[in-house]
């Protein structure tokens, strides 16, 4: 049996101190971490339980909504303000996991959750993300759930979070406490593509904690939607998902932001594609041209080729739904 030390800080400063020697790992709801522990993944020397930190509030100002890192997924999904002003945020959370898991899981844990690549989770397989330099079993035997965007010759694992996809479409900002002070990063810059170092998934500095996620409050954000396509109606990760935020002026697109999930190694967005829709009416041709640009860099395998028509269909569907609102 592995013995791991647990520590229960009650302030952010104490938590950072407990992480400072590089041998600690933060635990929030534990819904990802305890699974990996049971699957035999390597354990840290120390778990740092964040449960007592005062980071659960949702604070609203005129310009933004700030969600404490430890707010539960259910708390955020059911917030009246988020449901009305940021529908895609609420829809993305409710499309994930189960009620019990959403009650325990936190928002920071959600955006930091580990990939569901089966070769990563099962310790018997070669996996560059779990064990750098060991190889990638998925490149030899990909499954239908692997990625088609942002892949490399070292990893093709999909980023699993639904919530992060919606956050990206809303230009969210990640607030971070490091040992030397506070910093923040747009979510668009937070994730790293696998490249040659798939074990490095994000730009969170060592011994640091996410303390809040901030969503700018803009009038145009009010027309938004999240669509998740998956193998069964609940309790299933995305085969492809789309978060879209759209504004019209005289029946033409004035602003659009769209992020994809289930198809890429990190939540995926391409501003050059979005620019093609500005000033256009939403019809089959304009949406097809948008999809061509957004998906231009896709690299498929026979096992993942179905994802291209799947995600195109989801994009058409979401834009049509928003156009009707
Ligand atoms: C059966 C099942 C089905 C699921 N289905 C879906 C789904 O359909 N869609 C979906 O999006 N998700 C799904 N999930 C994932 C679920 O949403 C995540 O497990 C959950 O959000 C993680 O939150 P947590 O607080 O439990 O994180 P933990 O397990 O406590 O931690 C996860 C990671 O986040 C890090 N972390 C936590 N808090 C912080 C912080 N403040 N700062 C820095 N690092 C931090 C931890 O160190 C760890 O690396 C599913 C999970 C399960 C078990
Ligand atoms: S795709 Fe990535 S996570 Fe999956 S086995 Fe390969 S390296 Fe590991």
PDB file of C-alpha atoms in Angstrom, residues 11-306:
ATOM      1  CA  UNK A  11      -5.376  29.832   3.439  1.00  0.00           C
ATOM      2  CA  UNK A  12      -4.074  30.107  -0.115  1.00  0.00           C
ATOM      3  CA  UNK A  13      -0.640  31.090   1.268  1.00  0.00           C
ATOM      4  CA  UNK A  14      -0.462  27.888   3.336  1.00  0.00           C
ATOM      5  CA  UNK A  15      -1.502  25.820   0.313  1.00  0.00           C
ATOM      6  CA  UNK A  16       1.215  27.396  -1.841  1.00  0.00           C
ATOM      7  CA  UNK A  17       3.742  26.687   0.905  1.00  0.00           C
ATOM      8  CA  UNK A  18       2.663  23.039   0.992  1.00  0.00           C
ATOM      9  CA  UNK A  19       3.261  22.813  -2.771  1.00  0.00           C
ATOM     10  CA  UNK A  20       6.567  24.702  -2.726  1.00  0.00           C
ATOM     11  CA  UNK A  21       9.001  21.746  -2.573  1.00  0.00           C
ATOM     12  CA  UNK A  22       7.528  20.268  -5.778  1.00  0.00           C
ATOM     13  CA  UNK A  23       6.370  17.051  -4.060  1.00  0.00           C
ATOM     14  CA  UNK A  24       2.790  18.096  -3.402  1.00  0.00           C
ATOM     15  CA  UNK A  25      -0.320  17.893  -5.545  1.00  0.00           C
ATOM     16  CA  UNK A  26      -3.475  19.955  -5.105  1.00  0.00           C
ATOM     17  CA  UNK A  27      -6.723  18.046  -4.547  1.00  0.00           C
ATOM     18  CA  UNK A  28     -10.038  19.832  -4.977  1.00  0.00           C
ATOM     19  CA  UNK A  29     -13.122  17.597  -5.450  1.00  0.00           C
ATOM     20  CA  UNK A  30     -10.864  14.594  -6.073  1.00  0.00           C
ATOM     21  CA  UNK A  31     -13.123  13.218  -8.837  1.00  0.00           C
ATOM     22  CA  UNK A  32     -10.248  12.966 -11.337  1.00  0.00           C
ATOM     23  CA  UNK A  33      -7.371  12.393  -8.954  1.00  0.00           C
ATOM     24  CA  UNK A  34      -8.841   9.625  -6.850  1.00  0.00           C
ATOM     25  CA  UNK A  35      -9.780   7.709 -10.028  1.00  0.00           C
ATOM     26  CA  UNK A  36      -6.166   7.888 -11.172  1.00  0.00           C
ATOM     27  CA  UNK A  37      -4.980   6.817  -7.733  1.00  0.00           C
ATOM     28  CA  UNK A  38      -7.205   3.731  -7.942  1.00  0.00           C
ATOM     29  CA  UNK A  39      -5.893   2.989 -11.446  1.00  0.00           C
ATOM     30  CA  UNK A  40      -2.358   2.790 -10.058  1.00  0.00           C
ATOM     31  CA  UNK A  41      -0.949   6.095 -11.339  1.00  0.00           C
ATOM     32  CA  UNK A  42       2.127   7.368  -9.576  1.00  0.00           C
ATOM     33  CA  UNK A  43       1.258   9.261  -6.405  1.00  0.00           C
ATOM     34  CA  UNK A  44       2.902  12.437  -5.126  1.00  0.00           C
ATOM     35  CA  UNK A  45       4.560  12.504  -1.711  1.00  0.00           C
ATOM     36  CA  UNK A  46       1.827  14.804  -0.412  1.00  0.00           C
ATOM     37  CA  UNK A  47      -1.777  15.690  -1.288  1.00  0.00           C
ATOM     38  CA  UNK A  48      -2.722  19.276  -0.550  1.00  0.00           C
ATOM     39  CA  UNK A  49      -6.466  19.340   0.171  1.00  0.00           C
ATOM     40  CA  UNK A  50      -7.889  22.663  -1.054  1.00  0.00           C
ATOM     41  CA  UNK A  51     -11.304  22.037   0.519  1.00  0.00           C
ATOM     42  CA  UNK A  52     -10.923  24.630   3.299  1.00  0.00           C
ATOM     43  CA  UNK A  53      -9.792  27.534   1.118  1.00  0.00           C
ATOM     44  CA  UNK A  54     -12.219  30.456   0.791  1.00  0.00           C
ATOM     45  CA  UNK A  55     -12.477  30.222  -2.999  1.00  0.00           C
ATOM     46  CA  UNK A  56     -16.080  29.151  -3.608  1.00  0.00           C
ATOM     47  CA  UNK A  57     -17.840  32.437  -4.352  1.00  0.00           C
ATOM     48  CA  UNK A  58     -19.216  33.726  -7.636  1.00  0.00           C
ATOM     49  CA  UNK A  59     -18.648  37.501  -7.646  1.00  0.00           C
ATOM     50  CA  UNK A  60     -20.361  39.776 -10.152  1.00  0.00           C
ATOM     51  CA  UNK A  61     -19.279  43.261 -11.190  1.00  0.00           C
ATOM     52  CA  UNK A  62     -20.476  45.438 -14.024  1.00  0.00           C
ATOM     53  CA  UNK A  63     -17.697  44.187 -16.293  1.00  0.00           C
ATOM     54  CA  UNK A  64     -17.157  40.565 -15.363  1.00  0.00           C
ATOM     55  CA  UNK A  65     -18.123  37.485 -13.419  1.00  0.00           C
ATOM     56  CA  UNK A  66     -15.432  35.927 -11.262  1.00  0.00           C
ATOM     57  CA  UNK A  67     -15.888  32.273 -10.313  1.00  0.00           C
ATOM     58  CA  UNK A  68     -13.871  31.043  -7.323  1.00  0.00           C
ATOM     59  CA  UNK A  69     -11.652  28.077  -8.194  1.00  0.00           C
ATOM     60  CA  UNK A  70     -13.432  25.838  -5.697  1.00  0.00           C
ATOM     61  CA  UNK A  71     -16.985  26.656  -6.768  1.00  0.00           C
ATOM     62  CA  UNK A  72     -18.629  23.366  -7.601  1.00  0.00           C
ATOM     63  CA  UNK A  73     -19.649  22.557 -11.153  1.00  0.00           C
ATOM     64  CA  UNK A  74     -23.305  22.359  -9.993  1.00  0.00           C
ATOM     65  CA  UNK A  75     -23.123  25.736  -8.253  1.00  0.00           C
ATOM     66  CA  UNK A  76     -21.932  27.378 -11.487  1.00  0.00           C
ATOM     67  CA  UNK A  77     -24.308  25.521 -13.807  1.00  0.00           C
ATOM     68  CA  UNK A  78     -27.287  26.518 -11.642  1.00  0.00           C
ATOM     69  CA  UNK A  79     -26.314  30.157 -11.080  1.00  0.00           C
ATOM     70  CA  UNK A  80     -29.197  32.303 -12.341  1.00  0.00           C
ATOM     71  CA  UNK A  81     -26.830  34.906 -13.789  1.00  0.00           C
ATOM     72  CA  UNK A  82     -24.719  32.369 -15.645  1.00  0.00           C
ATOM     73  CA  UNK A  83     -27.779  30.561 -16.983  1.00  0.00           C
ATOM     74  CA  UNK A  84     -29.248  33.742 -18.413  1.00  0.00           C
ATOM     75  CA  UNK A  85     -26.186  35.715 -19.519  1.00  0.00           C
ATOM     76  CA  UNK A  86     -23.810  32.874 -20.366  1.00  0.00           C
ATOM     77  CA  UNK A  87     -26.090  30.013 -21.390  1.00  0.00           C
ATOM     78  CA  UNK A  88     -23.298  28.034 -23.049  1.00  0.00           C
ATOM     79  CA  UNK A  89     -21.375  27.925 -19.744  1.00  0.00           C
ATOM     80  CA  UNK A  90     -24.275  26.383 -17.884  1.00  0.00           C
ATOM     81  CA  UNK A  91     -25.124  24.033 -20.786  1.00  0.00           C
ATOM     82  CA  UNK A  92     -21.522  22.832 -21.068  1.00  0.00           C
ATOM     83  CA  UNK A  93     -21.386  21.848 -17.399  1.00  0.00           C
ATOM     84  CA  UNK A  94     -24.790  20.181 -17.400  1.00  0.00           C
ATOM     85  CA  UNK A  95     -23.731  18.143 -20.446  1.00  0.00           C
ATOM     86  CA  UNK A  96     -20.890  16.583 -18.423  1.00  0.00           C
ATOM     87  CA  UNK A  97     -20.540  13.767 -15.898  1.00  0.00           C
ATOM     88  CA  UNK A  98     -23.461  13.125 -13.491  1.00  0.00           C
ATOM     89  CA  UNK A  99     -25.244  15.204 -10.853  1.00  0.00           C
ATOM     90  CA  UNK A 100     -23.213  13.584  -8.029  1.00  0.00           C
ATOM     91  CA  UNK A 101     -19.905  14.238  -9.773  1.00  0.00           C
ATOM     92  CA  UNK A 102     -20.877  17.815 -10.651  1.00  0.00           C
ATOM     93  CA  UNK A 103     -21.697  18.417  -6.980  1.00  0.00           C
ATOM     94  CA  UNK A 104     -18.222  17.298  -5.870  1.00  0.00           C
ATOM     95  CA  UNK A 105     -16.167  18.579  -8.810  1.00  0.00           C
ATOM     96  CA  UNK A 106     -14.761  22.115  -8.794  1.00  0.00           C
ATOM     97  CA  UNK A 107     -14.323  24.497 -11.720  1.00  0.00           C
ATOM     98  CA  UNK A 108     -10.512  24.625 -11.449  1.00  0.00           C
ATOM     99  CA  UNK A 109     -10.387  20.817 -11.203  1.00  0.00           C
ATOM    100  CA  UNK A 110     -12.573  20.653 -14.296  1.00  0.00           C
ATOM    101  CA  UNK A 111     -10.276  22.694 -16.514  1.00  0.00           C
ATOM    102  CA  UNK A 112      -7.251  20.825 -15.085  1.00  0.00           C
ATOM    103  CA  UNK A 113      -8.729  17.324 -15.418  1.00  0.00           C
ATOM    104  CA  UNK A 114      -6.649  14.568 -17.014  1.00  0.00           C
ATOM    105  CA  UNK A 115      -7.271  13.144 -20.474  1.00  0.00           C
ATOM    106  CA  UNK A 116      -9.511  10.102 -20.841  1.00  0.00           C
ATOM    107  CA  UNK A 117      -7.162   8.496 -23.397  1.00  0.00           C
ATOM    108  CA  UNK A 118      -7.441   4.812 -22.394  1.00  0.00           C
ATOM    109  CA  UNK A 119      -3.687   4.270 -22.776  1.00  0.00           C
ATOM    110  CA  UNK A 120      -2.970   7.127 -20.399  1.00  0.00           C
ATOM    111  CA  UNK A 121      -5.330   5.790 -17.766  1.00  0.00           C
ATOM    112  CA  UNK A 122      -4.190   2.149 -17.889  1.00  0.00           C
ATOM    113  CA  UNK A 123      -0.646   2.015 -16.594  1.00  0.00           C
ATOM    114  CA  UNK A 124       0.299  -1.102 -18.631  1.00  0.00           C
ATOM    115  CA  UNK A 125       0.494   0.866 -21.926  1.00  0.00           C
ATOM    116  CA  UNK A 126       3.209   3.147 -23.304  1.00  0.00           C
ATOM    117  CA  UNK A 127       2.169   6.771 -22.887  1.00  0.00           C
ATOM    118  CA  UNK A 128       4.337   9.857 -23.342  1.00  0.00           C
ATOM    119  CA  UNK A 129       1.989  11.944 -21.239  1.00  0.00           C
ATOM    120  CA  UNK A 130       2.064   9.626 -18.216  1.00  0.00           C
ATOM    121  CA  UNK A 131       5.683   8.573 -18.671  1.00  0.00           C
ATOM    122  CA  UNK A 132       7.635  10.989 -20.912  1.00  0.00           C
ATOM    123  CA  UNK A 133       9.649   9.279 -23.641  1.00  0.00           C
ATOM    124  CA  UNK A 134       7.919   5.895 -23.293  1.00  0.00           C
ATOM    125  CA  UNK A 135       6.043   6.133 -26.617  1.00  0.00           C
ATOM    126  CA  UNK A 136       2.412   6.553 -27.570  1.00  0.00           C
ATOM    127  CA  UNK A 137       0.249   3.454 -27.896  1.00  0.00           C
ATOM    128  CA  UNK A 138      -2.539   5.525 -29.442  1.00  0.00           C
ATOM    129  CA  UNK A 139      -0.406   6.275 -32.495  1.00  0.00           C
ATOM    130  CA  UNK A 140      -0.223   2.530 -33.120  1.00  0.00           C
ATOM    131  CA  UNK A 141      -3.845   1.781 -32.252  1.00  0.00           C
ATOM    132  CA  UNK A 142      -5.961   4.918 -32.194  1.00  0.00           C
ATOM    133  CA  UNK A 143      -9.561   4.780 -31.057  1.00  0.00           C
ATOM    134  CA  UNK A 144     -12.635   6.717 -32.201  1.00  0.00           C
ATOM    135  CA  UNK A 145     -12.149   9.182 -29.347  1.00  0.00           C
ATOM    136  CA  UNK A 146      -8.715  10.468 -30.311  1.00  0.00           C
ATOM    137  CA  UNK A 147      -7.999  13.975 -31.593  1.00  0.00           C
ATOM    138  CA  UNK A 148      -7.837  15.362 -35.122  1.00  0.00           C
ATOM    139  CA  UNK A 149      -6.651  18.900 -34.267  1.00  0.00           C
ATOM    140  CA  UNK A 150      -3.533  20.014 -32.379  1.00  0.00           C
ATOM    141  CA  UNK A 151      -2.012  16.526 -32.497  1.00  0.00           C
ATOM    142  CA  UNK A 152       1.693  15.716 -32.699  1.00  0.00           C
ATOM    143  CA  UNK A 153       3.825  12.661 -33.370  1.00  0.00           C
ATOM    144  CA  UNK A 154       3.988  12.185 -29.598  1.00  0.00           C
ATOM    145  CA  UNK A 155       0.355  12.464 -28.475  1.00  0.00           C
ATOM    146  CA  UNK A 156      -3.154  12.548 -29.977  1.00  0.00           C
ATOM    147  CA  UNK A 157      -5.200  12.656 -26.764  1.00  0.00           C
ATOM    148  CA  UNK A 158      -8.342  14.779 -26.645  1.00  0.00           C
ATOM    149  CA  UNK A 159      -8.772  17.392 -23.936  1.00  0.00           C
ATOM    150  CA  UNK A 160     -11.833  16.144 -22.032  1.00  0.00           C
ATOM    151  CA  UNK A 161     -13.353  19.261 -20.433  1.00  0.00           C
ATOM    152  CA  UNK A 162     -16.692  20.570 -21.723  1.00  0.00           C
ATOM    153  CA  UNK A 163     -16.607  23.624 -19.463  1.00  0.00           C
ATOM    154  CA  UNK A 164     -13.192  24.794 -20.755  1.00  0.00           C
ATOM    155  CA  UNK A 165     -14.599  24.851 -24.299  1.00  0.00           C
ATOM    156  CA  UNK A 166     -17.388  27.221 -23.288  1.00  0.00           C
ATOM    157  CA  UNK A 167     -14.961  29.349 -21.250  1.00  0.00           C
ATOM    158  CA  UNK A 168     -12.742  29.717 -24.317  1.00  0.00           C
ATOM    159  CA  UNK A 169     -15.647  30.944 -26.427  1.00  0.00           C
ATOM    160  CA  UNK A 170     -16.315  33.628 -23.778  1.00  0.00           C
ATOM    161  CA  UNK A 171     -12.664  34.830 -23.652  1.00  0.00           C
ATOM    162  CA  UNK A 172     -12.265  33.722 -20.015  1.00  0.00           C
ATOM    163  CA  UNK A 173      -9.221  34.627 -17.942  1.00  0.00           C
ATOM    164  CA  UNK A 174      -7.447  32.305 -15.496  1.00  0.00           C
ATOM    165  CA  UNK A 175      -6.288  33.955 -12.250  1.00  0.00           C
ATOM    166  CA  UNK A 176      -3.328  32.239 -10.627  1.00  0.00           C
ATOM    167  CA  UNK A 177      -1.533  32.499  -7.292  1.00  0.00           C
ATOM    168  CA  UNK A 178       2.176  31.710  -7.654  1.00  0.00           C
ATOM    169  CA  UNK A 179       4.779  31.613  -4.855  1.00  0.00           C
ATOM    170  CA  UNK A 180       5.806  35.140  -5.896  1.00  0.00           C
ATOM    171  CA  UNK A 181       2.381  36.743  -6.319  1.00  0.00           C
ATOM    172  CA  UNK A 182      -0.773  36.895  -8.433  1.00  0.00           C
ATOM    173  CA  UNK A 183      -0.807  36.597 -12.196  1.00  0.00           C
ATOM    174  CA  UNK A 184      -3.392  35.933 -14.881  1.00  0.00           C
ATOM    175  CA  UNK A 185      -3.576  34.423 -18.336  1.00  0.00           C
ATOM    176  CA  UNK A 186      -6.279  34.365 -21.007  1.00  0.00           C
ATOM    177  CA  UNK A 187      -7.600  30.803 -21.214  1.00  0.00           C
ATOM    178  CA  UNK A 188      -6.681  30.979 -24.921  1.00  0.00           C
ATOM    179  CA  UNK A 189      -3.016  30.991 -23.805  1.00  0.00           C
ATOM    180  CA  UNK A 190      -3.343  28.644 -20.820  1.00  0.00           C
ATOM    181  CA  UNK A 191      -3.239  25.264 -22.591  1.00  0.00           C
ATOM    182  CA  UNK A 192      -0.212  23.894 -24.423  1.00  0.00           C
ATOM    183  CA  UNK A 193      -0.417  21.641 -27.464  1.00  0.00           C
ATOM    184  CA  UNK A 194       1.381  18.315 -26.963  1.00  0.00           C
ATOM    185  CA  UNK A 195       4.253  18.905 -29.433  1.00  0.00           C
ATOM    186  CA  UNK A 196       7.264  16.974 -28.189  1.00  0.00           C
ATOM    187  CA  UNK A 197       6.312  17.336 -24.520  1.00  0.00           C
ATOM    188  CA  UNK A 198       2.770  16.015 -24.039  1.00  0.00           C
ATOM    189  CA  UNK A 199       3.332  15.798 -20.274  1.00  0.00           C
ATOM    190  CA  UNK A 200       3.263  19.629 -20.186  1.00  0.00           C
ATOM    191  CA  UNK A 201      -0.399  20.488 -20.623  1.00  0.00           C
ATOM    192  CA  UNK A 202      -0.657  24.093 -19.501  1.00  0.00           C
ATOM    193  CA  UNK A 203       1.194  27.206 -18.401  1.00  0.00           C
ATOM    194  CA  UNK A 204       0.365  26.945 -14.694  1.00  0.00           C
ATOM    195  CA  UNK A 205       3.694  27.807 -13.001  1.00  0.00           C
ATOM    196  CA  UNK A 206       5.170  25.262 -10.534  1.00  0.00           C
ATOM    197  CA  UNK A 207       3.754  25.261  -6.996  1.00  0.00           C
ATOM    198  CA  UNK A 208       0.876  27.507  -8.091  1.00  0.00           C
ATOM    199  CA  UNK A 209      -2.892  27.418  -7.806  1.00  0.00           C
ATOM    200  CA  UNK A 210      -5.744  28.656  -9.912  1.00  0.00           C
ATOM    201  CA  UNK A 211      -7.724  30.968  -7.640  1.00  0.00           C
ATOM    202  CA  UNK A 212     -10.492  32.166  -9.975  1.00  0.00           C
ATOM    203  CA  UNK A 213     -11.872  32.099 -13.500  1.00  0.00           C
ATOM    204  CA  UNK A 214     -13.110  35.411 -14.836  1.00  0.00           C
ATOM    205  CA  UNK A 215     -15.581  35.843 -17.668  1.00  0.00           C
ATOM    206  CA  UNK A 216     -15.862  39.293 -19.247  1.00  0.00           C
ATOM    207  CA  UNK A 217     -19.460  40.518 -19.227  1.00  0.00           C
ATOM    208  CA  UNK A 218     -20.448  41.737 -22.671  1.00  0.00           C
ATOM    209  CA  UNK A 219     -23.912  42.374 -24.022  1.00  0.00           C
ATOM    210  CA  UNK A 220     -23.119  40.416 -27.145  1.00  0.00           C
ATOM    211  CA  UNK A 221     -22.418  37.313 -25.076  1.00  0.00           C
ATOM    212  CA  UNK A 222     -26.105  36.864 -24.361  1.00  0.00           C
ATOM    213  CA  UNK A 223     -26.830  34.738 -27.426  1.00  0.00           C
ATOM    214  CA  UNK A 224     -24.803  31.583 -26.856  1.00  0.00           C
ATOM    215  CA  UNK A 225     -25.175  27.811 -26.982  1.00  0.00           C
ATOM    216  CA  UNK A 226     -23.259  24.594 -26.302  1.00  0.00           C
ATOM    217  CA  UNK A 227     -23.892  21.402 -28.245  1.00  0.00           C
ATOM    218  CA  UNK A 228     -22.279  18.117 -27.267  1.00  0.00           C
ATOM    219  CA  UNK A 229     -22.433  15.023 -29.462  1.00  0.00           C
ATOM    220  CA  UNK A 230     -21.614  11.767 -27.674  1.00  0.00           C
ATOM    221  CA  UNK A 231     -22.145   8.039 -27.770  1.00  0.00           C
ATOM    222  CA  UNK A 232     -24.985   8.089 -25.242  1.00  0.00           C
ATOM    223  CA  UNK A 233     -27.241  10.764 -23.816  1.00  0.00           C
ATOM    224  CA  UNK A 234     -25.533  11.217 -20.447  1.00  0.00           C
ATOM    225  CA  UNK A 235     -22.463  10.284 -18.448  1.00  0.00           C
ATOM    226  CA  UNK A 236     -20.279  10.358 -21.548  1.00  0.00           C
ATOM    227  CA  UNK A 237     -17.444  12.527 -22.824  1.00  0.00           C
ATOM    228  CA  UNK A 238     -17.810  14.479 -26.085  1.00  0.00           C
ATOM    229  CA  UNK A 239     -17.232  12.888 -29.485  1.00  0.00           C
ATOM    230  CA  UNK A 240     -17.454  16.478 -30.731  1.00  0.00           C
ATOM    231  CA  UNK A 241     -18.748  19.634 -29.099  1.00  0.00           C
ATOM    232  CA  UNK A 242     -19.273  23.265 -30.032  1.00  0.00           C
ATOM    233  CA  UNK A 243     -19.621  26.400 -27.911  1.00  0.00           C
ATOM    234  CA  UNK A 244     -20.722  29.478 -29.835  1.00  0.00           C
ATOM    235  CA  UNK A 245     -21.375  33.106 -28.940  1.00  0.00           C
ATOM    236  CA  UNK A 246     -23.000  35.200 -31.631  1.00  0.00           C
ATOM    237  CA  UNK A 247     -24.291  38.726 -32.262  1.00  0.00           C
ATOM    238  CA  UNK A 248     -26.263  39.858 -35.302  1.00  0.00           C
ATOM    239  CA  UNK A 249     -26.743  43.271 -36.841  1.00  0.00           C
ATOM    240  CA  UNK A 250     -29.564  43.511 -39.376  1.00  0.00           C
ATOM    241  CA  UNK A 251     -29.523  39.754 -39.969  1.00  0.00           C
ATOM    242  CA  UNK A 252     -25.763  39.674 -40.571  1.00  0.00           C
ATOM    243  CA  UNK A 253     -23.112  38.379 -38.191  1.00  0.00           C
ATOM    244  CA  UNK A 254     -21.582  41.249 -36.194  1.00  0.00           C
ATOM    245  CA  UNK A 255     -19.474  39.139 -33.824  1.00  0.00           C
ATOM    246  CA  UNK A 256     -18.856  35.444 -33.407  1.00  0.00           C
ATOM    247  CA  UNK A 257     -16.654  33.272 -31.261  1.00  0.00           C
ATOM    248  CA  UNK A 258     -16.661  29.519 -31.465  1.00  0.00           C
ATOM    249  CA  UNK A 259     -14.698  26.872 -29.605  1.00  0.00           C
ATOM    250  CA  UNK A 260     -14.574  23.137 -30.250  1.00  0.00           C
ATOM    251  CA  UNK A 261     -14.260  20.238 -27.836  1.00  0.00           C
ATOM    252  CA  UNK A 262     -13.908  16.477 -28.209  1.00  0.00           C
ATOM    253  CA  UNK A 263     -11.816  16.813 -31.366  1.00  0.00           C
ATOM    254  CA  UNK A 264      -8.609  18.548 -30.287  1.00  0.00           C
ATOM    255  CA  UNK A 265      -5.748  18.154 -27.833  1.00  0.00           C
ATOM    256  CA  UNK A 266      -6.814  21.428 -26.195  1.00  0.00           C
ATOM    257  CA  UNK A 267     -10.054  23.432 -26.410  1.00  0.00           C
ATOM    258  CA  UNK A 268      -9.879  24.754 -29.990  1.00  0.00           C
ATOM    259  CA  UNK A 269     -10.533  28.158 -31.491  1.00  0.00           C
ATOM    260  CA  UNK A 270      -9.371  29.915 -34.665  1.00  0.00           C
ATOM    261  CA  UNK A 271      -9.985  33.689 -34.927  1.00  0.00           C
ATOM    262  CA  UNK A 272      -9.069  33.685 -38.660  1.00  0.00           C
ATOM    263  CA  UNK A 273     -12.047  31.411 -39.321  1.00  0.00           C
ATOM    264  CA  UNK A 274     -14.351  33.592 -37.202  1.00  0.00           C
ATOM    265  CA  UNK A 275     -13.328  36.660 -39.241  1.00  0.00           C
ATOM    266  CA  UNK A 276     -14.761  34.984 -42.359  1.00  0.00           C
ATOM    267  CA  UNK A 277     -18.275  35.113 -40.894  1.00  0.00           C
ATOM    268  CA  UNK A 278     -18.293  38.806 -39.990  1.00  0.00           C
ATOM    269  CA  UNK A 279     -20.811  40.743 -42.110  1.00  0.00           C
ATOM    270  CA  UNK A 280     -22.186  37.527 -43.625  1.00  0.00           C
ATOM    271  CA  UNK A 281     -25.642  36.042 -43.467  1.00  0.00           C
ATOM    272  CA  UNK A 282     -25.618  32.601 -41.922  1.00  0.00           C
ATOM    273  CA  UNK A 283     -26.351  30.248 -44.776  1.00  0.00           C
ATOM    274  CA  UNK A 284     -24.985  26.888 -45.848  1.00  0.00           C
ATOM    275  CA  UNK A 285     -22.206  28.425 -48.001  1.00  0.00           C
ATOM    276  CA  UNK A 286     -20.899  30.899 -45.411  1.00  0.00           C
ATOM    277  CA  UNK A 287     -20.922  28.238 -42.686  1.00  0.00           C
ATOM    278  CA  UNK A 288     -19.170  25.748 -44.969  1.00  0.00           C
ATOM    279  CA  UNK A 289     -16.408  28.264 -45.710  1.00  0.00           C
ATOM    280  CA  UNK A 290     -16.068  28.929 -41.975  1.00  0.00           C
ATOM    281  CA  UNK A 291     -15.794  25.176 -41.263  1.00  0.00           C
ATOM    282  CA  UNK A 292     -13.201  24.720 -44.048  1.00  0.00           C
ATOM    283  CA  UNK A 293     -10.949  27.315 -42.403  1.00  0.00           C
ATOM    284  CA  UNK A 294     -11.592  26.222 -38.814  1.00  0.00           C
ATOM    285  CA  UNK A 295     -10.827  22.583 -39.618  1.00  0.00           C
ATOM    286  CA  UNK A 296      -8.115  23.189 -42.224  1.00  0.00           C
ATOM    287  CA  UNK A 297      -5.359  21.793 -40.000  1.00  0.00           C
ATOM    288  CA  UNK A 298      -7.175  18.582 -39.058  1.00  0.00           C
ATOM    289  CA  UNK A 299      -5.135  15.384 -39.343  1.00  0.00           C
ATOM    290  CA  UNK A 300      -7.320  12.300 -39.331  1.00  0.00           C
ATOM    291  CA  UNK A 301      -6.630   8.592 -39.020  1.00  0.00           C
ATOM    292  CA  UNK A 302      -9.038   5.917 -40.309  1.00  0.00           C
ATOM    293  CA  UNK A 303     -10.327   5.556 -36.713  1.00  0.00           C
ATOM    294  CA  UNK A 304     -10.946   9.302 -36.277  1.00  0.00           C
ATOM    295  CA  UNK A 305     -12.034  10.378 -39.794  1.00  0.00           C
ATOM    296  CA  UNK A 306     -15.713  10.379 -38.715  1.00  0.00           C
TER     297      UNK A 306
END
